[in-house]
Coordinates of C-alpha atoms in Angstrom, one line a residue:
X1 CA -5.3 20.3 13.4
X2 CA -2.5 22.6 15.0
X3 CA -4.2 22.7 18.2
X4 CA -2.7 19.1 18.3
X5 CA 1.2 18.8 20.9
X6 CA 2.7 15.8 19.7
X7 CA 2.2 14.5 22.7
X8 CA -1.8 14.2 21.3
X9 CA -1.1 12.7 17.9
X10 CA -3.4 9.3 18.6
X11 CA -6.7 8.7 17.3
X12 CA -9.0 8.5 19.9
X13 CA -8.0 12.6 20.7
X14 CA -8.6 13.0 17.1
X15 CA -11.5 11.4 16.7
X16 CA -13.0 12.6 19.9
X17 CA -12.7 16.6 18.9
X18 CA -13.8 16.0 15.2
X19 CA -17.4 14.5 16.8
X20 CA -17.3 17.7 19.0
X21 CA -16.6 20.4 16.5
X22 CA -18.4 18.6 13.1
X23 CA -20.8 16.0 14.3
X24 CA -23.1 16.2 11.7
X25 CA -20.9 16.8 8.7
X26 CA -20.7 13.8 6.4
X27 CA -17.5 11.7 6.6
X28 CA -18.1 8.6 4.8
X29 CA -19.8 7.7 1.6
X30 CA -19.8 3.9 0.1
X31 CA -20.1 3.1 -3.2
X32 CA -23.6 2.2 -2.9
X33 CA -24.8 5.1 -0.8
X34 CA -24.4 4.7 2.4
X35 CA -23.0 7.9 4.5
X36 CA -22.4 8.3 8.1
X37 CA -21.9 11.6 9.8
X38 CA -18.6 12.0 12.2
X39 CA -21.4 11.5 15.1
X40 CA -22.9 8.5 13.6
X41 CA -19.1 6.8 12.6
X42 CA -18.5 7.2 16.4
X43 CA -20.9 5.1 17.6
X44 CA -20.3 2.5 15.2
X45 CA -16.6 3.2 16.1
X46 CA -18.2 2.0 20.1
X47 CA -20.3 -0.4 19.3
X48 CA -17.5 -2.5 16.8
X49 CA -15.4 -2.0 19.9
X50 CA -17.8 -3.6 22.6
X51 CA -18.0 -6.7 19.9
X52 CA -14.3 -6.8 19.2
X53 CA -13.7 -6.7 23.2
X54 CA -16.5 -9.8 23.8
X55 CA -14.0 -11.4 21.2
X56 CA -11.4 -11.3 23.7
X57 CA -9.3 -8.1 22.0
X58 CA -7.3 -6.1 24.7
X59 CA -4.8 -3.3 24.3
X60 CA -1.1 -4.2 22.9
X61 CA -3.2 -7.4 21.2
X62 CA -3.7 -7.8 17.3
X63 CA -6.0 -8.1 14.9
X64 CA -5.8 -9.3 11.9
X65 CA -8.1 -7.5 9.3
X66 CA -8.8 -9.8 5.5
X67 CA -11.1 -7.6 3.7
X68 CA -11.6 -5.2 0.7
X69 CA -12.4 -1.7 1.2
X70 CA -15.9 -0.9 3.1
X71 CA -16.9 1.4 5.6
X72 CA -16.9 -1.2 7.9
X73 CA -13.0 -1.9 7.1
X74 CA -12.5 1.4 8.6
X75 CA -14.6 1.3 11.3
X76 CA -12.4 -2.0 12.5
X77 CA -9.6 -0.5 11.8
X78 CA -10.5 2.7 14.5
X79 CA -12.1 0.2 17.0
X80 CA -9.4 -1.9 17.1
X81 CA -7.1 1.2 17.4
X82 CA -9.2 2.6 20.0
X83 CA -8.9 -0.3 22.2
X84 CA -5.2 -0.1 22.2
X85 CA -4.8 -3.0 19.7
X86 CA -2.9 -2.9 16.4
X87 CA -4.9 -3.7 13.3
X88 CA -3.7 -5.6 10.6
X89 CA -4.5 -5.4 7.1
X90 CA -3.8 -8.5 4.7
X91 CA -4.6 -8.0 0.9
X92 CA -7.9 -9.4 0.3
X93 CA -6.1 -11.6 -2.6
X94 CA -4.3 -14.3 -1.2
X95 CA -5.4 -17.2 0.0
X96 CA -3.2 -20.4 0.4
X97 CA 0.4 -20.0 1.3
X98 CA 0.7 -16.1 1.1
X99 CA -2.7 -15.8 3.6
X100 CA -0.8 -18.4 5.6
X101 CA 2.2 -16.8 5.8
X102 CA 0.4 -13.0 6.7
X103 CA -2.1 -14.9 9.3
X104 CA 1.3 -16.4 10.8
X105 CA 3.3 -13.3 11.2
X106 CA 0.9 -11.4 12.6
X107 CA 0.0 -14.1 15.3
X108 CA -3.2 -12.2 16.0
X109 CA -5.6 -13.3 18.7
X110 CA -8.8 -12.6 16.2
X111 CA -8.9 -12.7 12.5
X112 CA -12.1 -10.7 11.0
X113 CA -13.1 -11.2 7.8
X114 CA -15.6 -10.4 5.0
X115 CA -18.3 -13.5 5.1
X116 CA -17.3 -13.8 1.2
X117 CA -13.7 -14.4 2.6
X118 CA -13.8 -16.9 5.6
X119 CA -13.4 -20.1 3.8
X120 CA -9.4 -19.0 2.7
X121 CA -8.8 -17.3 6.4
X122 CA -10.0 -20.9 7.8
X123 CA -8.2 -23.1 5.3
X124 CA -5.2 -20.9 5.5
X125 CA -5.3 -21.3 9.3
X126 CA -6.1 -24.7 9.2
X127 CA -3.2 -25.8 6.9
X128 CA -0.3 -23.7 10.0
X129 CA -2.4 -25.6 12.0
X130 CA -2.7 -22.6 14.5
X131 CA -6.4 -21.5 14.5
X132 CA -7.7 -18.7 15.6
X133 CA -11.1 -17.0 16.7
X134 CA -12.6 -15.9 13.4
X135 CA -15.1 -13.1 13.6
X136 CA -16.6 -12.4 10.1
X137 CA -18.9 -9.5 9.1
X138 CA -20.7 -8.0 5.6
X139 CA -23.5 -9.3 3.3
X140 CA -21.8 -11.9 1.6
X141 CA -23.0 -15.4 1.5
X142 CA -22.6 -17.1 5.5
X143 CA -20.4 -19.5 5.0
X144 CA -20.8 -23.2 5.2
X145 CA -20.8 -24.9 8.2
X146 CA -17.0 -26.2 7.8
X147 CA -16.1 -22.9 8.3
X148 CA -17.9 -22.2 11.2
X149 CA -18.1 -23.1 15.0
X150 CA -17.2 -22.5 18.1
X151 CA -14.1 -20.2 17.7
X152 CA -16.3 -18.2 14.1
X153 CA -19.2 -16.5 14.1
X154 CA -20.3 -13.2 12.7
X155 CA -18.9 -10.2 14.9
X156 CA -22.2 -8.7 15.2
X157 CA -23.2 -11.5 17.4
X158 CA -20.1 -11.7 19.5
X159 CA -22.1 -9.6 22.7
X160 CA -20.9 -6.3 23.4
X161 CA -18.0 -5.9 26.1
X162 CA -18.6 -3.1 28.7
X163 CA -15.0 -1.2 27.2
X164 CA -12.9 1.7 29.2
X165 CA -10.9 2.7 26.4
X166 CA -6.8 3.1 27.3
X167 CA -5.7 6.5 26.6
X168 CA -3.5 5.9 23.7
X169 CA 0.2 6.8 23.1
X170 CA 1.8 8.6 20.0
X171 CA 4.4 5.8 20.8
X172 CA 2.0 2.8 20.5
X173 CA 1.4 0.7 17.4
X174 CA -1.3 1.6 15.2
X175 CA -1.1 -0.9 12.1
X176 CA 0.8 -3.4 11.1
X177 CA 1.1 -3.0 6.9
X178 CA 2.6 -5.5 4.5
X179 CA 5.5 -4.9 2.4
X180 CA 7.4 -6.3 0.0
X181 CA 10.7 -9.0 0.3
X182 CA 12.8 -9.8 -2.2
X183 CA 15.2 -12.3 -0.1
X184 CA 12.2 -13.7 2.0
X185 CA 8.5 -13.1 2.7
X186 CA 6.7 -9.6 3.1
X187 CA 7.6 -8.3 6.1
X188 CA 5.0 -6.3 8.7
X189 CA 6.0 -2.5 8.8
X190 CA 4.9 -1.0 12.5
X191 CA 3.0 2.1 12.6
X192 CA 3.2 4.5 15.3
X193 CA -0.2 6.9 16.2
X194 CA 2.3 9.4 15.6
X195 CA 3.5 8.0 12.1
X196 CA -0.4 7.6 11.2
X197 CA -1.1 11.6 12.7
X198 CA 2.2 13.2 10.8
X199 CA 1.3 11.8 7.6
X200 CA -2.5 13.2 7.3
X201 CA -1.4 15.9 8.6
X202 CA 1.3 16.5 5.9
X203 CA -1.4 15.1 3.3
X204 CA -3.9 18.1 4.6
X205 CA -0.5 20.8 4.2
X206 CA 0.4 19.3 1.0
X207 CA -2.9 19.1 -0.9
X208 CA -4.5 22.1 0.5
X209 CA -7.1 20.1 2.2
X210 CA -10.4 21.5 3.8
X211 CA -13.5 21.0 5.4
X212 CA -15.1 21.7 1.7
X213 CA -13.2 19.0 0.0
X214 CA -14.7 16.2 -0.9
X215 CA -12.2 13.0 -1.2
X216 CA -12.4 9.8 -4.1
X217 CA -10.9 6.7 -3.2
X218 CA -10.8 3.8 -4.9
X219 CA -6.9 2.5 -3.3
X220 CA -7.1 -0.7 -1.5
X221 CA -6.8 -0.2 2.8
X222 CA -4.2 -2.5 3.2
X223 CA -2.1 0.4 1.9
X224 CA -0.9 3.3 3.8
X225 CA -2.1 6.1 1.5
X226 CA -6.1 5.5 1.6
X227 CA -5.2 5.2 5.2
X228 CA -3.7 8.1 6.2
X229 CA -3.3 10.4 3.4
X230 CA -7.3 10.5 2.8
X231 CA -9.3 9.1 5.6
X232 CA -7.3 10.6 8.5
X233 CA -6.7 13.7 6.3
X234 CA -10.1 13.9 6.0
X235 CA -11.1 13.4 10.0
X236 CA -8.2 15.9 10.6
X237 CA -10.3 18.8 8.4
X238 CA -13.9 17.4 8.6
X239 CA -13.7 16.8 4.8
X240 CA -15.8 14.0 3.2
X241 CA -14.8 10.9 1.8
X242 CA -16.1 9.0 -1.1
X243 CA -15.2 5.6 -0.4
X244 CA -15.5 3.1 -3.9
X245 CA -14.7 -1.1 -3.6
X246 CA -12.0 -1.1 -6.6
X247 CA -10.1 0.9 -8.5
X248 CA -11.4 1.5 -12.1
X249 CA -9.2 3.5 -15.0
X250 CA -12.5 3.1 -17.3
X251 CA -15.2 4.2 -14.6
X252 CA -12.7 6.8 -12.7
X253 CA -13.5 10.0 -14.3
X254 CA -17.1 8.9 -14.2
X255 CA -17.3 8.2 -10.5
X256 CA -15.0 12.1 -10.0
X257 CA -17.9 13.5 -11.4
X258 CA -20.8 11.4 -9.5
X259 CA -19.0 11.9 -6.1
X260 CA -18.3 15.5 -6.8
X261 CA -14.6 14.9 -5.9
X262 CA -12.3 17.9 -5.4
X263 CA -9.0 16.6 -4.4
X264 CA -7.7 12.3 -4.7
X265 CA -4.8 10.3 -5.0
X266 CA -2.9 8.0 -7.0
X267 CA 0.1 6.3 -8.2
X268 CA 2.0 6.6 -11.1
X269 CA 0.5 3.3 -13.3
X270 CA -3.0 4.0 -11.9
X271 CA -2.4 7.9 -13.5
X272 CA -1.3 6.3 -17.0
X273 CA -4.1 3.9 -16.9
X274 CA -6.4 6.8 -16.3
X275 CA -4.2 8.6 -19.0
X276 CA -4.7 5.9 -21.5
X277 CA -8.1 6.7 -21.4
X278 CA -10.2 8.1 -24.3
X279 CA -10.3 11.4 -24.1
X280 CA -13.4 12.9 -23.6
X281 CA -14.5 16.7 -24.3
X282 CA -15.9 17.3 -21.0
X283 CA -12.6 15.6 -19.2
X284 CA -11.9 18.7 -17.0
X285 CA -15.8 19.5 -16.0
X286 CA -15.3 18.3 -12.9
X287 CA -15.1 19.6 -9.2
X288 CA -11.4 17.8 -8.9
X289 CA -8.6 20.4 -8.8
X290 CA -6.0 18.4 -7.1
X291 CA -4.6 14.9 -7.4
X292 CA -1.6 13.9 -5.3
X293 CA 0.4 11.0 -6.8
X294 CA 3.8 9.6 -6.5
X295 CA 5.2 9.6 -8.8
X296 CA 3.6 11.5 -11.3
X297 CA 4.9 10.5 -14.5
X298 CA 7.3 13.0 -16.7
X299 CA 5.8 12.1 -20.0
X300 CA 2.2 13.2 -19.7
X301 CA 2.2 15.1 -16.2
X302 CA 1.6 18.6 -18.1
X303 CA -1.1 16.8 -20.4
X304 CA -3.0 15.4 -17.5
X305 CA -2.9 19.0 -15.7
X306 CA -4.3 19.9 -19.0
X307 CA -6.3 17.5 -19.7
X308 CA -8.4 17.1 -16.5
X309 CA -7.9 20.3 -14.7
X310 CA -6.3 19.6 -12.1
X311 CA -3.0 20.4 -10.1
X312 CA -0.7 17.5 -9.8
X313 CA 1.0 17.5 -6.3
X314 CA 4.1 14.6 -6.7
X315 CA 5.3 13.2 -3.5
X316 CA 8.2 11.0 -2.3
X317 CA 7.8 8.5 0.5
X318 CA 7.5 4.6 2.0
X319 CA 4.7 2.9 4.4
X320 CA 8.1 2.9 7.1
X321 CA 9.0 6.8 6.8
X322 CA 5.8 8.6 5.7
X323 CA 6.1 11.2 3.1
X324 CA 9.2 13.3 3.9
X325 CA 9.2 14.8 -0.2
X326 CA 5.9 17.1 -1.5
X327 CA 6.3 19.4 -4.8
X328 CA 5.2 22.6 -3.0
X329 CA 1.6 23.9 -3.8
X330 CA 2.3 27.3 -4.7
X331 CA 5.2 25.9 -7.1
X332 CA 4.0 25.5 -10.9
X333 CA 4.7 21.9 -11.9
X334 CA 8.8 20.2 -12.4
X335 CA 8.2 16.9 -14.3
X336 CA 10.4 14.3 -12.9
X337 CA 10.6 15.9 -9.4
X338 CA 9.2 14.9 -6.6
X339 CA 9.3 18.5 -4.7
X340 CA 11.5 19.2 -1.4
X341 CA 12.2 17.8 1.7
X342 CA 10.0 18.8 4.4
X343 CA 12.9 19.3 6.6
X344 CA 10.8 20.5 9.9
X345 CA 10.4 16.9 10.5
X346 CA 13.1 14.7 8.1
X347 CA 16.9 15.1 7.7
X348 CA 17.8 13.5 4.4
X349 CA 20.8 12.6 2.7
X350 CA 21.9 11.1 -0.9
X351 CA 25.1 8.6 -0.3
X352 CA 26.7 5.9 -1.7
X353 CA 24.8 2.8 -1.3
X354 CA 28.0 1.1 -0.5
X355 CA 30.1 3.1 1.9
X356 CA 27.4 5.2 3.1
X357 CA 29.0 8.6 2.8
X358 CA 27.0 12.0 1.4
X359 CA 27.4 12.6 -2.1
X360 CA 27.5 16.0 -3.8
X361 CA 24.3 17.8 -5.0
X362 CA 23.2 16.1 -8.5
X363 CA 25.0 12.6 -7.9
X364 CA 22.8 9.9 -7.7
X365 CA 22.6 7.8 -4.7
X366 CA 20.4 6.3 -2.1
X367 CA 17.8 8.6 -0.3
X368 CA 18.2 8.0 3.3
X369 CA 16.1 9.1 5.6
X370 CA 16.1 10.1 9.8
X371 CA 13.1 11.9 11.9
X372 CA 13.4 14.9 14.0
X373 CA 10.4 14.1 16.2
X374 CA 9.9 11.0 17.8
X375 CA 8.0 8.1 16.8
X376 CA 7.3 9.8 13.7
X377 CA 8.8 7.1 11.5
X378 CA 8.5 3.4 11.6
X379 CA 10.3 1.6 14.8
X380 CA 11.0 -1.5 12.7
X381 CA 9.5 -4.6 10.9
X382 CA 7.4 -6.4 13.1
X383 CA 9.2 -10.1 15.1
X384 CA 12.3 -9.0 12.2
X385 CA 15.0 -7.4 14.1
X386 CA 17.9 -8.7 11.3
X387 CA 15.6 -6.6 8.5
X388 CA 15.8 -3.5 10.8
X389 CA 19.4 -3.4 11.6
X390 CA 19.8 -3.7 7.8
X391 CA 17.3 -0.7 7.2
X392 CA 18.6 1.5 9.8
X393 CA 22.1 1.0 9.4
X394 CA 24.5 3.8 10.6
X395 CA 21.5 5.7 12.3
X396 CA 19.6 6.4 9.2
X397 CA 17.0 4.6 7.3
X398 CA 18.1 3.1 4.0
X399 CA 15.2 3.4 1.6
X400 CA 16.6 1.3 -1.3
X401 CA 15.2 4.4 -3.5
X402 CA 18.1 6.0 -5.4
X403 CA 18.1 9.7 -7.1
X404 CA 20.0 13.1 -6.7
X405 CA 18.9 16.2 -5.1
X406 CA 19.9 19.5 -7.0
X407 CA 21.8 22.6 -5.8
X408 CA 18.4 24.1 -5.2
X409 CA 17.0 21.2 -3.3
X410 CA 14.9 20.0 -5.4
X411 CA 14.5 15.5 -5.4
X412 CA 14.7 13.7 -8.3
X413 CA 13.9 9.9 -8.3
X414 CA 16.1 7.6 -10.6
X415 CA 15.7 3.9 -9.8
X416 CA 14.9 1.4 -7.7
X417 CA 17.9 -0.4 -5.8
X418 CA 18.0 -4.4 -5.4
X419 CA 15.3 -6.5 -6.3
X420 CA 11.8 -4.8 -5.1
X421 CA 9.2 -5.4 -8.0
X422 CA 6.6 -3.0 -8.3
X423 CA 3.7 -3.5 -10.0
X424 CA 0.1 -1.7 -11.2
X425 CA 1.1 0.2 -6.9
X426 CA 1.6 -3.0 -5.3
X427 CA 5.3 -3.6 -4.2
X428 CA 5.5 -7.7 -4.8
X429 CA 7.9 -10.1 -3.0
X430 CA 9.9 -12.1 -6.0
X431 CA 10.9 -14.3 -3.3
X432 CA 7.5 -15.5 -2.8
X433 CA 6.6 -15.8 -6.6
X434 CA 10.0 -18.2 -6.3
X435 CA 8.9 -20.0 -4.2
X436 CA 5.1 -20.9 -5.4
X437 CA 7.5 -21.3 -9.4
X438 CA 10.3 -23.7 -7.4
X439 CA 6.6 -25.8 -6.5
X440 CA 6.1 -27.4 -10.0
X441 CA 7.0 -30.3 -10.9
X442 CA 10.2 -30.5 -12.9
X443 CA 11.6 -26.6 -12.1
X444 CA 14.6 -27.2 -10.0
X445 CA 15.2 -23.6 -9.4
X446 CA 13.7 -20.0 -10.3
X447 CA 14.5 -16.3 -10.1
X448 CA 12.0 -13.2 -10.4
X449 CA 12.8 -9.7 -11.7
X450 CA 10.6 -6.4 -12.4
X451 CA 11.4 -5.6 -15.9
X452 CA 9.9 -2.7 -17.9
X453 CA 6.4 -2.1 -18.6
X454 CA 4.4 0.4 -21.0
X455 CA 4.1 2.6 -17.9
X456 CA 6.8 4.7 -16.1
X457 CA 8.2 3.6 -12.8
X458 CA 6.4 0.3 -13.1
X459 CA 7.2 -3.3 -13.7
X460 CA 6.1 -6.0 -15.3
X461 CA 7.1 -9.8 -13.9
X462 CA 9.8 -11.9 -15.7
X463 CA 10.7 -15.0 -14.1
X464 CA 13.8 -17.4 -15.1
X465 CA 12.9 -20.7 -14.3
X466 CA 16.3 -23.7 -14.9
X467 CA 14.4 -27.3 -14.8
X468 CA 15.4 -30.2 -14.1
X469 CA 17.1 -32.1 -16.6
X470 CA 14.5 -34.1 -19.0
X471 CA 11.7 -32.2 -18.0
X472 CA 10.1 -30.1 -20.4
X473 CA 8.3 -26.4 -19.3
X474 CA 4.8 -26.0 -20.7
X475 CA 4.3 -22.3 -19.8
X476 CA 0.6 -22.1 -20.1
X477 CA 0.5 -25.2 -16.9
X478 CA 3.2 -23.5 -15.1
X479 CA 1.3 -20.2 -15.2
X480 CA -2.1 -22.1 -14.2
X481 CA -0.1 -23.5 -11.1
X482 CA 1.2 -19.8 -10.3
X483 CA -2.5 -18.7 -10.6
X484 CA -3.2 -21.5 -7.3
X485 CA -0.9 -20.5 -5.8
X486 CA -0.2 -16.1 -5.8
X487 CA -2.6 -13.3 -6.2
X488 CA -3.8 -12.2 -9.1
X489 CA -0.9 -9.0 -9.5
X490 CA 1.8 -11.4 -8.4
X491 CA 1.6 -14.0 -11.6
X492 CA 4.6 -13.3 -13.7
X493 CA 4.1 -11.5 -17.8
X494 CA 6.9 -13.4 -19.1
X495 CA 8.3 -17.1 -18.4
X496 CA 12.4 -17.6 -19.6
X497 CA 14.1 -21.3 -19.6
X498 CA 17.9 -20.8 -18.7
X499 CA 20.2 -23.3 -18.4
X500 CA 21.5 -21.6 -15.3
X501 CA 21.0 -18.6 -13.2
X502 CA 23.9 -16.0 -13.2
X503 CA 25.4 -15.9 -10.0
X504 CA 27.5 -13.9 -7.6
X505 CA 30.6 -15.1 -6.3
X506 CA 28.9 -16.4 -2.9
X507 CA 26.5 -18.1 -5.2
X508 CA 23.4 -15.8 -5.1
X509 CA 21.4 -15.6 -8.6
X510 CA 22.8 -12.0 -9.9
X511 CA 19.0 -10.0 -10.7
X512 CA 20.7 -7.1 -11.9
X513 CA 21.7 -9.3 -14.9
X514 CA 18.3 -11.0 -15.2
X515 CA 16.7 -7.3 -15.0
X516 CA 18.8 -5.9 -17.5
X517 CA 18.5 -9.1 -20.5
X518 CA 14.8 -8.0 -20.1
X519 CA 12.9 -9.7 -22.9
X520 CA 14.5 -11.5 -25.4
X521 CA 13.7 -13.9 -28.4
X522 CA 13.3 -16.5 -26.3
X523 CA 10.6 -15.0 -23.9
X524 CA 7.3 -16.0 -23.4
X525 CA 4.8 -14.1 -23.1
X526 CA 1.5 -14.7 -22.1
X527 CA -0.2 -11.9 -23.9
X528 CA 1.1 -12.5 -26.8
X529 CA -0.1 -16.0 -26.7
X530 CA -3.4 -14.5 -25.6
X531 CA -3.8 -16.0 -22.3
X532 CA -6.7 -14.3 -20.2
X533 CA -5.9 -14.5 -16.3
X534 CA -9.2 -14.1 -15.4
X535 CA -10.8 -16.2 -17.8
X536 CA -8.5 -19.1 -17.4
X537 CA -9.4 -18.7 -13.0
X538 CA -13.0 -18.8 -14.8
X539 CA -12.1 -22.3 -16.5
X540 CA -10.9 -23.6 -13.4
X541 CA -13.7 -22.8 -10.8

């Protein structure tokens, strides 16, 4: 991994020594059983290439990616690389207005998806009236023939392009991943081959990560941490990944002990959920000894150490700068911290969100963020120059994540800044749950907020809707509307009718007071009135 300049920090270099010194070695495992060797991942790697390049893919071209996690999700996602294109992931979820809107910004010149998928990526498509060549791949029912002809068909059978591969720069775009808006719609963070290298590398440093390890992952691979820190981690050390389809808090110590897991991730929610658990006498007879997670919550940190066996390594970072914060290894655990800056590659500062200016040690502020390398961070939100200015204002990146660090160094996260929801590990747009609310008939205007939830550092949805006047809000049919219209994650907990939204002098609705009202008398909410999500999707279909 060291024997890596900076100047080498693509994947094809990567990928190309790991076949050389560990052919053989398993890499990936699915869910099912299937494994492939490093050896046997690269030709797959070649042949997905040859199809992808008979599909008219090129370097500097993109590809947008609609499918859960699969070994063949990651062998697109290194193909495409490898060809000097920039993959891009779009949450298997959404369909309608939200695939629209992904499919749109991304402007890709091929869209693969799982065959289960295709008939949202074509409608989506067909309703921005801009289609696209649709490859689609997997064991899923073929689609109909609606969604099918002379611009779809499954990649497999797209020929095989004779491909010279471009040498790739640590400069060039690797992914494009969504995240969150709050004043507009999820915007497309751009991933250097650098950014991707730097943060399995740190992943590897930080967890302790060899070619004996064996990783589980269940996180979805339109995130950056299955991504990077565990798959690339793992092709960095020759380590073996245990690939599942879905995350499972009932089936998760189950499947550690089936894969024979040593070392995963996880977020904070996902940790409680696994927390929540019953606890089970046999708990820590595993092989897992380390789990890194950010954050990993205060309240039962030292329980789940104890309870499991494991060293928790907390971490502080964003898909646009990496991870610049890991709790070191040798240090015993700090509940509430999220360890030290890694200051080889980051300068970081605490400041006052609104003049900018460094704050003494144990204030809270904003983190901000600046690399010492370059192309080790995130250029910029993809076709959103007004969003980057905003980010990278006064030459440092402005993370909208406030805390303190203390006279020894040490970070502490706090809070949240503005109006970012986040939710089970999914960062959620409130301006595009506003938007699908502001769509039924009678609401004349609606506002979304993250308020508490029974986990740490996690939200549940609130929205405040004002209706028109005479019409009446039946919750249970605006929820069934919000079901159409968002992903599953993104359909608010609790419903409020206001007769207006607070508002800022300039007129903007004044979240911070929506957030802190929380829940009140006149909340709804739609598990107390025991209404099932997926069993009211089941009614409908």
């Amino acid at each position: 991994m060291n024997a890596f300049l900076s100047s080498q920090w693509t994947p094809d270099r990567v990928l190309e020594w790991r076949i050389r010194e560990t052919p053989d070695a398993p890499f990936l495992v699915s869910e099912n059983g299937t494994e492939l060797s490093f050896a046997t991942f690269g030709r797959s790697v070649r042949d997905c290439m040859g199809h992808l390049a008979a599909s008219g893919v090129g370097s500097e071209d993109r590809v947008a990616l609609v499918a859960g996690n699969s070994i063949d999700h990651v062998t697109l996602w290194f193909a495409t690389n490898l060809l000097g294109a920039t993959d891009a992931p779009i949450n298997p979820a959404f369909s309608g207005r939200l695939l629209e809107q992904a499919l749109t910004l991304i402007d890709p010149v091929l869209v693969v998806a799982e065959a289960g998928l295709l008939p949202a990526v074509h409608a989506a498509l067909e309703t921005s009236g801009e289609m696209r060549p649709i490859r689609w791949f997997g064991s899923g029912e073929v689609p109909d023939e609606s969604c099918t002809g002379a611009n779809s068909g499954p990649l497999a059978e797209a020929g095989s392009a004779t491909v010279t591969p471009p040498v790739l720069s640590p400069s060039g775009v690797s992914s494009i991943l969504a995240t969150s808006g709050t004043t507009g719609p999820a915007k497309g963070v751009m991933v250097t081959h650098a950014q991707a290298f730097l943060t399995a590398r740190q992943s590897v440093e930080g967890m302790r990560v060899t070619a004996d390890d064996t990783f589980y992952c269940a996180h979805p691979l339109f995130h950056m941490s299955p991504r990077f820190c565990v798959i690339y981690a793992a092709l960095l050390t020759g380590a073996r990944v245990c690939l599942d389809a879905a995350f499972s808090a009932r089936r998760w110590i189950d499947r550690i002990r089936a894969t024979g897991a040593t070392v995963t991730i996880g977020h904070g929610p996902l940790v409680e959920m696994i927390h929540a658990q019953p606890e089970r006498d046999d708990d820590a007879e595993t092989s897992l000894t380390r789990i890194g997670t950010s954050p990993f919550p205060r309240h039962i940190a030292q329980d789940f150490e104890r309870r499991f066996g494991v060293k928790g390594i907390e971490t502080w970072g964003m898909t646009e700068i990496n991870i610049p914060c890991w709790h070191p290894f040798e240090e015993p655990l700090r509940p509430g911290s999220c360890g030290r800056i890694r200051e080889e590659w980051y300068e970081f500062r605490v400041v006052n969100p609104d003049t900018d200016e460094e704050v003494p040690a144990g204030t809270v502020g904003e983190f901000v963020v600046r690399p010492k390398l370059p192309w080790i961070v995130s250029p910029g939100y993809f076709r959103n120059p007004e969003a980057t200015v905003k980010a990278w204002r006064n030459l440092w990146f402005h993370t909208g994540d406030s805390g303190y660090r203390d006279a020894k160094g040490w970070v502490w996260f706090v809070d949240r800044l503005g109006d970012r929801i986040r939710r089970r590990a999914e960062n959620i747009s409130s301006f595009d749950i506003e938007v699908a609310a502001n769509r039924y008939p009678g609401v004349a205007e609606s506002a979304a907020v993250g308020v508490s939830s029974e986990y740490a550092s996690d939200d549940d949805i609130k929205l405040c809707v004002v209706m028109h006047p005479e019409a009446r809000l039946d919750p249970v049919a605006l929820i069934t509307h919000l079901l159409d219209e968002l992903a599953h994650h993104m359909v608010p907990r609790y419903v409020e009718v206001l007769a207006d939204l607070p508002r800022t002098p300039t007129g903007k609705p004044r979240k911070a007071v929506l957030r802190e009202t929380g829940v009140t008398a006149d909340t709804w909410d739609r598990k107390a009135a025991g209404l099932n999500l997926r069993s009211l999707r089941r009614q409908e279909d």
